[in-house]
Short mmCIF file of C-alpha atoms in Angstrom, two decimals:
data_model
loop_
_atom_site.label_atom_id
_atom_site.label_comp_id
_atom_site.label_asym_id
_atom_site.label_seq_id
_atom_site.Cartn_x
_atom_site.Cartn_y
_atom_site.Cartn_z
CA UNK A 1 8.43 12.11 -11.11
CA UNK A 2 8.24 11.69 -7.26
CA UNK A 3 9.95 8.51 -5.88
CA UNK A 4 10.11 6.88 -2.75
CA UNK A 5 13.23 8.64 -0.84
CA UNK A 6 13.62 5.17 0.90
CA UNK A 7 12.41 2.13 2.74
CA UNK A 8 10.62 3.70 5.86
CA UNK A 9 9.23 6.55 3.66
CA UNK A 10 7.37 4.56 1.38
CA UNK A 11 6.05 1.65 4.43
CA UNK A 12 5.02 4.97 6.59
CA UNK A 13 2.83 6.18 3.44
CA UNK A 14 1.06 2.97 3.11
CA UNK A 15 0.72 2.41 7.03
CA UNK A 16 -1.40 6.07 6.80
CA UNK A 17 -2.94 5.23 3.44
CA UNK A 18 -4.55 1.96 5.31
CA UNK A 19 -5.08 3.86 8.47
CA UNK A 20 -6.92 5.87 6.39
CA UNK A 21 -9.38 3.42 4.93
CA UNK A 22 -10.01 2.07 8.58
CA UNK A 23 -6.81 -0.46 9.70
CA UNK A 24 -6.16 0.07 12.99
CA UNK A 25 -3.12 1.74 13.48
CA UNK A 26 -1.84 -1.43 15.90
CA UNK A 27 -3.12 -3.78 13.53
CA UNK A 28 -0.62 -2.76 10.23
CA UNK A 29 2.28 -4.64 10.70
CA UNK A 30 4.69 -6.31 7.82
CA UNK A 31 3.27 -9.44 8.10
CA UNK A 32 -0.87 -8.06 8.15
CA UNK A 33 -2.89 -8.85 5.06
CA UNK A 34 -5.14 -6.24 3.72
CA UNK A 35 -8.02 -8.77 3.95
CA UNK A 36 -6.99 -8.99 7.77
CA UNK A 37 -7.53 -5.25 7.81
CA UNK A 38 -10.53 -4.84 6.58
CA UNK A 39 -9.59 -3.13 3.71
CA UNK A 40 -12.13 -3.20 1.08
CA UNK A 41 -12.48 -3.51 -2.86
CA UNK A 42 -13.31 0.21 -2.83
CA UNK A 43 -10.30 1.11 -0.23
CA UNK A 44 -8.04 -1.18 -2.60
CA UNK A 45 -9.00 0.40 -5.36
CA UNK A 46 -8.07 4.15 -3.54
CA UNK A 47 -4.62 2.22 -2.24
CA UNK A 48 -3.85 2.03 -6.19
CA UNK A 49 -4.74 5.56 -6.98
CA UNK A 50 -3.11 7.13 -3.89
CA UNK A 51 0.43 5.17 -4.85
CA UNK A 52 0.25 5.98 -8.72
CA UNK A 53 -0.72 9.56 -7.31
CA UNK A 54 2.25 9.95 -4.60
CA UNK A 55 5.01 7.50 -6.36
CA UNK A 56 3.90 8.04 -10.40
CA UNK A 57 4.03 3.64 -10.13
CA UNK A 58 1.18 1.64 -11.31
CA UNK A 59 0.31 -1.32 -9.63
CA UNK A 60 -2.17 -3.61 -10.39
CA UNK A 61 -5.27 -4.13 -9.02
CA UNK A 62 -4.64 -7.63 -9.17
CA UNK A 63 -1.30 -8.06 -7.30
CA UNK A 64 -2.91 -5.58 -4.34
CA UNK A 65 -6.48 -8.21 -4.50
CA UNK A 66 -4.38 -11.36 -3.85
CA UNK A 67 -3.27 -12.65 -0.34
CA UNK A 68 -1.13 -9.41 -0.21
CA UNK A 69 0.37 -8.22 3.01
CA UNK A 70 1.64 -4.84 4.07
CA UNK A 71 5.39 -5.49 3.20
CA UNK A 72 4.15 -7.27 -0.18
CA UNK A 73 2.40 -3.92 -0.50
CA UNK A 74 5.66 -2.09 -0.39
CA UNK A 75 7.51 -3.98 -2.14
CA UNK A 76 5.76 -3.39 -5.33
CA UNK A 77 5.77 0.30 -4.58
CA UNK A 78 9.53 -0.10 -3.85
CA UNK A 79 9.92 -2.41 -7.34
CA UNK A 80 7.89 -0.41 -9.39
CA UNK A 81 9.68 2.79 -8.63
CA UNK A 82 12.82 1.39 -9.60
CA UNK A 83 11.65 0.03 -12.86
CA UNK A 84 10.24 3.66 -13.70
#
């Protein structure tokens, strides 16, 4: 089962993932809340899938719909990898 290698690794791979769905690149910083980037439902909804794809961890929809910011992001990527 792939795993994040480390810290940098896995907040890289979400800073593309949301580049990806249309963040600007200066915009994704720790403290940036998807909402604030523009992500959508639909682009939330690919953030899950593109995690559980690249880290075998499922987060909920729910904790990624909430006032969520980048590092909250990667912290449940981070958490959920170690529980697996």
């Amino acid at each position: 089962m792939p795993q994040p290698a480390d810290l940098a690794s896995v907040r890289a791979f979400v800073e593309r993932e949301l580049v990806d769905f249309g963040a600007e690149p200066d915009a994704v910083t720790d403290e940036a809340r998807l909402e604030e980037l523009e992500i959508d439902s639909l682009g939330v909804v690919e953030l899950t899938a593109s995690i559980k794809r690249e880290f075998a961890v499922d987060v909920p929809l729910e904790a990624l719909t909430k006032d969520v910011t980048v590092a909250g992001v990667v912290a449940l990527i981070r958490g959920g990898a170690a529980a697996a």
